């Protein structure tokens, strides 16, 4: 910048303006002071309008975290809902069918009360409620896992029971010549008097295979009585079936048998007049009509499928 | 500006001292200098105060964020663990279902439902045809439906006119469900060929099985008279059962009851409690085996259940009833 002059009225001359170091420093201090005041004023205004930078940063992070927590919350709620569905199906589907009492809500949420102390230290309700929910889910899961194991065990036991129930006809329909459906008192022309008839008579050709009506244990396999060659099978749960007048039996006392397994063959031994199977069902030591214990309309391919299953799976036991 | 004395500058062209006047340019420059230095101070001071001072909200936020981040990690790990267990439980449930009913009942149920909803979606979102064309198309199909309905109506009115003498027997039809609030999930086995729970062979299941807890009230499906009932403690067959004659060759049967609350030839009103459900007879679980017999032949009871049930519920029942699963006998 070009030199500046000022007019000295005493000397009547233009004299150059000289900036002494002192003046220079003074000017700089003044400049800095004024800009500092400007900055400070700006800061004061800024602080009155906006939060501190760190606060802003914290808030941003907080918003981000809150969003993540929302997703965690929704996942927790979804898990809880799915679990509730499962519990519901457990209580109202499986437990009804398996004749078990549904679990009460206090049983389902076992141990929640004791654990609440752990989360009570947390100052933030969002975290506390989520932690509580997660804890609850964990406990409910534990209960449900136990319950599921229980259900499995009960079902296995039930299936064993169902498998042992006499449920099929001891002869294949295709071999059957005649089925006498007389149960109770019956007049026998050969004997000349009426005597109780405690089973059903299946007339079939000699050596037609006889099948076990359900899983069970052979408790009698012998000949020599009015039954002739006969096999008695104890099915447990109060059921016993008896197969009489066999030509021969191929099982032994104490043998475990499967439904559909061949026990022996149709014959004419004992108090019998012609080749037939005399079939009895006992429930709690009382003779009952065997007609209730098989479906007569079961078609032969289905029947043969069942027989095949019975004879192939014997080795498993 | 040290003094307010007029200042001069030497102009070399005119060889004269000329007074320096106030200039906006100079003023702006110095203002800019002040402001930019002021801004620098502002930034510096702001950073300084940020560094030196920790405000309460800042402290609280920091603490909260730290807690949130910490517990987020904890919860995420718990959540993965829980969902893993839940997944295992769900597969176990499916297995249990398959074992119990010999058919994945829940799965097919869900699938058919989702298929249905997809169909509904497809109706709304067609492949980007212009709106006008869609409307024309829709109008066409609506006219078709209208014509069809009209034809059917005529057909029905020609063939179906109710005689006054038929009215009482129509009113006696077993038109309600034999239990309060029949839910699709309780209809565990429908009418038709099913798997026998005892020997696992296929046989014709003459009614529907409704899973109920022991002691649930069983209702009469229609007006009628008790034509037969019997008690049986034998673990086979119907067990304790009631048969109601609704006239017109229609009978309903309620089997596997725990308790019978009616006697022979008693007049029964629709919805009357006739017994309590149980698991008597050849039942593997407590349930009601409900049959409708028309002229000596078993028919699907679901087709008679029309009252007190809406179309959606009926559809759900129909879907559930068609699953070829294992009956409870």
Tab-separated table of C-alpha atoms in Angstrom, chain B residues 74-259:
chain	number	residue	atom	x	y	z
B	74	UNK	CA	-26.187	-58.914	26.010
B	75	UNK	CA	-29.709	-58.943	24.641
B	76	UNK	CA	-28.593	-59.762	21.109
B	77	UNK	CA	-26.754	-62.821	22.329
B	78	UNK	CA	-29.723	-63.816	24.496
B	79	UNK	CA	-32.032	-63.271	21.561
B	80	UNK	CA	-30.026	-65.480	19.214
B	81	UNK	CA	-29.924	-68.131	21.903
B	82	UNK	CA	-33.653	-67.868	22.512
B	83	UNK	CA	-34.573	-67.936	18.863
B	84	UNK	CA	-32.364	-70.964	18.346
B	85	UNK	CA	-34.139	-72.776	21.162
B	86	UNK	CA	-37.467	-71.609	19.825
B	87	UNK	CA	-36.602	-72.968	16.386
B	88	UNK	CA	-35.716	-76.318	17.922
B	89	UNK	CA	-38.965	-76.324	19.869
B	90	UNK	CA	-40.931	-75.539	16.753
B	91	UNK	CA	-39.411	-78.438	14.835
B	92	UNK	CA	-40.063	-80.658	17.842
B	93	UNK	CA	-43.650	-79.483	17.857
B	94	UNK	CA	-44.015	-80.327	14.181
B	95	UNK	CA	-42.537	-83.760	14.813
B	96	UNK	CA	-44.918	-84.282	17.717
B	97	UNK	CA	-47.810	-83.224	15.545
B	98	UNK	CA	-46.747	-85.614	12.817
B	99	UNK	CA	-46.440	-88.427	15.313
B	100	UNK	CA	-49.772	-87.645	16.896
B	101	UNK	CA	-51.775	-87.164	13.711
B	102	UNK	CA	-49.576	-89.000	11.197
B	103	UNK	CA	-49.807	-85.851	9.063
B	104	UNK	CA	-48.236	-82.400	9.342
B	105	UNK	CA	-51.547	-80.769	10.169
B	106	UNK	CA	-50.259	-77.367	11.240
B	107	UNK	CA	-47.965	-77.121	8.255
B	108	UNK	CA	-50.590	-77.849	5.639
B	109	UNK	CA	-52.995	-75.585	7.456
B	110	UNK	CA	-50.557	-72.697	7.350
B	111	UNK	CA	-49.570	-73.384	3.799
B	112	UNK	CA	-53.098	-73.443	2.497
B	113	UNK	CA	-53.812	-70.238	4.364
B	114	UNK	CA	-50.768	-68.513	2.913
B	115	UNK	CA	-51.649	-69.776	-0.562
B	116	UNK	CA	-55.043	-68.251	-0.121
B	117	UNK	CA	-53.646	-64.871	0.888
B	118	UNK	CA	-51.237	-64.901	-2.060
B	119	UNK	CA	-54.203	-65.425	-4.328
B	120	UNK	CA	-55.897	-62.445	-2.785
B	121	UNK	CA	-52.789	-60.343	-3.324
B	122	UNK	CA	-52.606	-61.416	-6.925
B	123	UNK	CA	-56.115	-60.157	-7.481
B	124	UNK	CA	-55.065	-56.664	-6.527
B	125	UNK	CA	-51.660	-56.515	-8.168
B	126	UNK	CA	-52.152	-57.608	-11.778
B	127	UNK	CA	-49.275	-57.425	-14.226
B	128	UNK	CA	-49.284	-53.728	-14.824
B	129	UNK	CA	-52.209	-53.564	-17.225
B	130	UNK	CA	-53.641	-50.138	-17.799
B	131	UNK	CA	-56.362	-49.337	-15.347
B	132	UNK	CA	-59.006	-48.872	-18.026
B	133	UNK	CA	-58.421	-52.348	-19.448
B	134	UNK	CA	-58.672	-53.824	-15.990
B	135	UNK	CA	-61.983	-52.097	-15.402
B	136	UNK	CA	-63.347	-53.347	-18.736
B	137	UNK	CA	-62.173	-56.852	-17.927
B	138	UNK	CA	-63.681	-56.666	-14.473
B	139	UNK	CA	-66.945	-55.434	-15.860
B	140	UNK	CA	-67.018	-58.344	-18.283
B	141	UNK	CA	-66.421	-60.936	-15.597
B	142	UNK	CA	-68.973	-59.267	-13.345
B	143	UNK	CA	-71.600	-59.472	-16.044
B	144	UNK	CA	-70.728	-63.134	-16.466
B	145	UNK	CA	-71.111	-63.780	-12.765
B	146	UNK	CA	-74.354	-61.867	-12.707
B	147	UNK	CA	-75.772	-63.916	-15.583
B	148	UNK	CA	-74.632	-67.131	-13.925
B	149	UNK	CA	-76.185	-66.169	-10.618
B	150	UNK	CA	-79.426	-65.258	-12.332
B	151	UNK	CA	-79.523	-68.623	-14.098
B	152	UNK	CA	-78.812	-70.504	-10.882
B	153	UNK	CA	-81.436	-68.517	-9.067
B	154	UNK	CA	-83.990	-69.486	-11.653
B	155	UNK	CA	-82.875	-73.086	-11.464
B	156	UNK	CA	-83.154	-73.051	-7.707
B	157	UNK	CA	-86.557	-71.418	-7.676
B	158	UNK	CA	-87.746	-73.974	-10.213
B	159	UNK	CA	-86.507	-76.976	-8.298
B	160	UNK	CA	-86.430	-75.824	-4.764
B	161	UNK	CA	-89.610	-74.619	-3.286
B	162	UNK	CA	-90.189	-75.365	0.323
B	163	UNK	CA	-93.557	-76.846	1.111
B	164	UNK	CA	-95.166	-75.566	4.239
B	165	UNK	CA	-95.343	-79.120	5.536
B	166	UNK	CA	-91.572	-79.451	5.151
B	167	UNK	CA	-90.817	-76.432	7.293
B	168	UNK	CA	-90.793	-78.134	10.716
B	169	UNK	CA	-88.385	-80.810	9.537
B	170	UNK	CA	-86.144	-78.175	7.988
B	171	UNK	CA	-86.138	-76.282	11.256
B	172	UNK	CA	-85.074	-79.470	12.976
B	173	UNK	CA	-81.929	-79.900	10.879
B	174	UNK	CA	-78.743	-80.303	12.935
B	175	UNK	CA	-77.443	-76.945	11.793
B	176	UNK	CA	-75.268	-75.817	14.695
B	177	UNK	CA	-71.929	-77.146	15.898
B	178	UNK	CA	-72.215	-79.632	18.793
B	179	UNK	CA	-69.936	-77.499	20.964
B	180	UNK	CA	-69.709	-73.841	21.848
B	181	UNK	CA	-67.032	-71.981	19.865
B	182	UNK	CA	-65.880	-74.707	17.526
B	183	UNK	CA	-62.377	-73.672	16.451
B	184	UNK	CA	-60.564	-75.078	13.456
B	185	UNK	CA	-57.661	-76.170	15.648
B	186	UNK	CA	-60.028	-78.287	17.748
B	187	UNK	CA	-61.320	-80.111	14.704
B	188	UNK	CA	-58.548	-82.659	14.814
B	189	UNK	CA	-59.904	-85.095	12.266
B	190	UNK	CA	-62.547	-84.814	9.578
B	191	UNK	CA	-64.905	-87.027	7.638
B	192	UNK	CA	-63.522	-89.516	5.129
B	193	UNK	CA	-60.635	-91.951	4.922
B	194	UNK	CA	-58.398	-91.526	7.950
B	195	UNK	CA	-55.663	-93.417	9.744
B	196	UNK	CA	-56.853	-95.560	12.641
B	197	UNK	CA	-54.822	-94.606	15.732
B	198	UNK	CA	-54.623	-98.186	16.976
B	199	UNK	CA	-53.543	-100.219	13.980
B	200	UNK	CA	-52.486	-97.289	11.705
B	201	UNK	CA	-54.426	-98.679	8.762
B	202	UNK	CA	-56.638	-96.483	6.582
B	203	UNK	CA	-60.351	-96.787	7.269
B	204	UNK	CA	-63.439	-94.702	6.706
B	205	UNK	CA	-63.971	-92.232	9.516
B	206	UNK	CA	-67.722	-91.691	9.658
B	207	UNK	CA	-67.743	-88.418	11.564
B	208	UNK	CA	-65.609	-85.565	12.775
B	209	UNK	CA	-63.388	-85.570	15.857
B	210	UNK	CA	-63.424	-82.460	18.000
B	211	UNK	CA	-60.725	-82.380	20.670
B	212	UNK	CA	-62.198	-81.219	23.975
B	213	UNK	CA	-61.086	-81.321	27.563
B	214	UNK	CA	-63.003	-83.824	29.668
B	215	UNK	CA	-66.261	-82.412	30.958
B	216	UNK	CA	-66.905	-79.882	28.182
B	217	UNK	CA	-70.609	-79.380	27.489
B	218	UNK	CA	-71.894	-81.122	24.367
B	219	UNK	CA	-74.874	-79.450	22.692
B	220	UNK	CA	-77.645	-80.856	20.547
B	221	UNK	CA	-77.120	-79.784	16.946
B	222	UNK	CA	-80.835	-79.509	16.240
B	223	UNK	CA	-84.322	-80.080	17.618
B	224	UNK	CA	-85.285	-83.712	17.971
B	225	UNK	CA	-85.857	-86.685	20.208
B	226	UNK	CA	-83.326	-88.965	21.880
B	227	UNK	CA	-83.682	-92.157	19.869
B	228	UNK	CA	-80.960	-94.098	21.591
B	229	UNK	CA	-78.224	-93.800	24.154
B	230	UNK	CA	-75.949	-96.276	25.806
B	231	UNK	CA	-73.307	-96.570	28.456
B	232	UNK	CA	-70.187	-98.588	27.939
B	233	UNK	CA	-67.025	-98.868	29.961
B	234	UNK	CA	-65.493	-101.016	27.262
B	235	UNK	CA	-62.422	-99.368	25.787
B	236	UNK	CA	-63.664	-99.853	22.260
B	237	UNK	CA	-66.436	-98.559	20.074
B	238	UNK	CA	-68.477	-95.469	20.758
B	239	UNK	CA	-68.324	-95.632	24.539
B	240	UNK	CA	-71.086	-93.584	26.120
B	241	UNK	CA	-73.074	-92.213	23.255
B	242	UNK	CA	-76.295	-90.414	22.419
B	243	UNK	CA	-78.257	-90.605	19.206
B	244	UNK	CA	-80.808	-87.917	18.391
B	245	UNK	CA	-83.507	-88.349	15.741
B	246	UNK	CA	-84.199	-85.054	13.968
B	247	UNK	CA	-86.912	-86.505	11.730
B	248	UNK	CA	-86.741	-86.739	7.960
B	249	UNK	CA	-84.281	-89.631	8.244
B	250	UNK	CA	-81.606	-87.521	9.881
B	251	UNK	CA	-79.807	-88.709	13.009
B	252	UNK	CA	-76.902	-87.219	14.914
B	253	UNK	CA	-74.576	-89.231	17.134
B	254	UNK	CA	-72.397	-87.935	19.944
B	255	UNK	CA	-69.837	-90.475	21.133
B	256	UNK	CA	-67.074	-90.959	23.711
B	257	UNK	CA	-69.036	-88.926	26.278
B	258	UNK	CA	-68.148	-88.873	29.932
B	259	UNK	CA	-71.645	-88.165	31.137
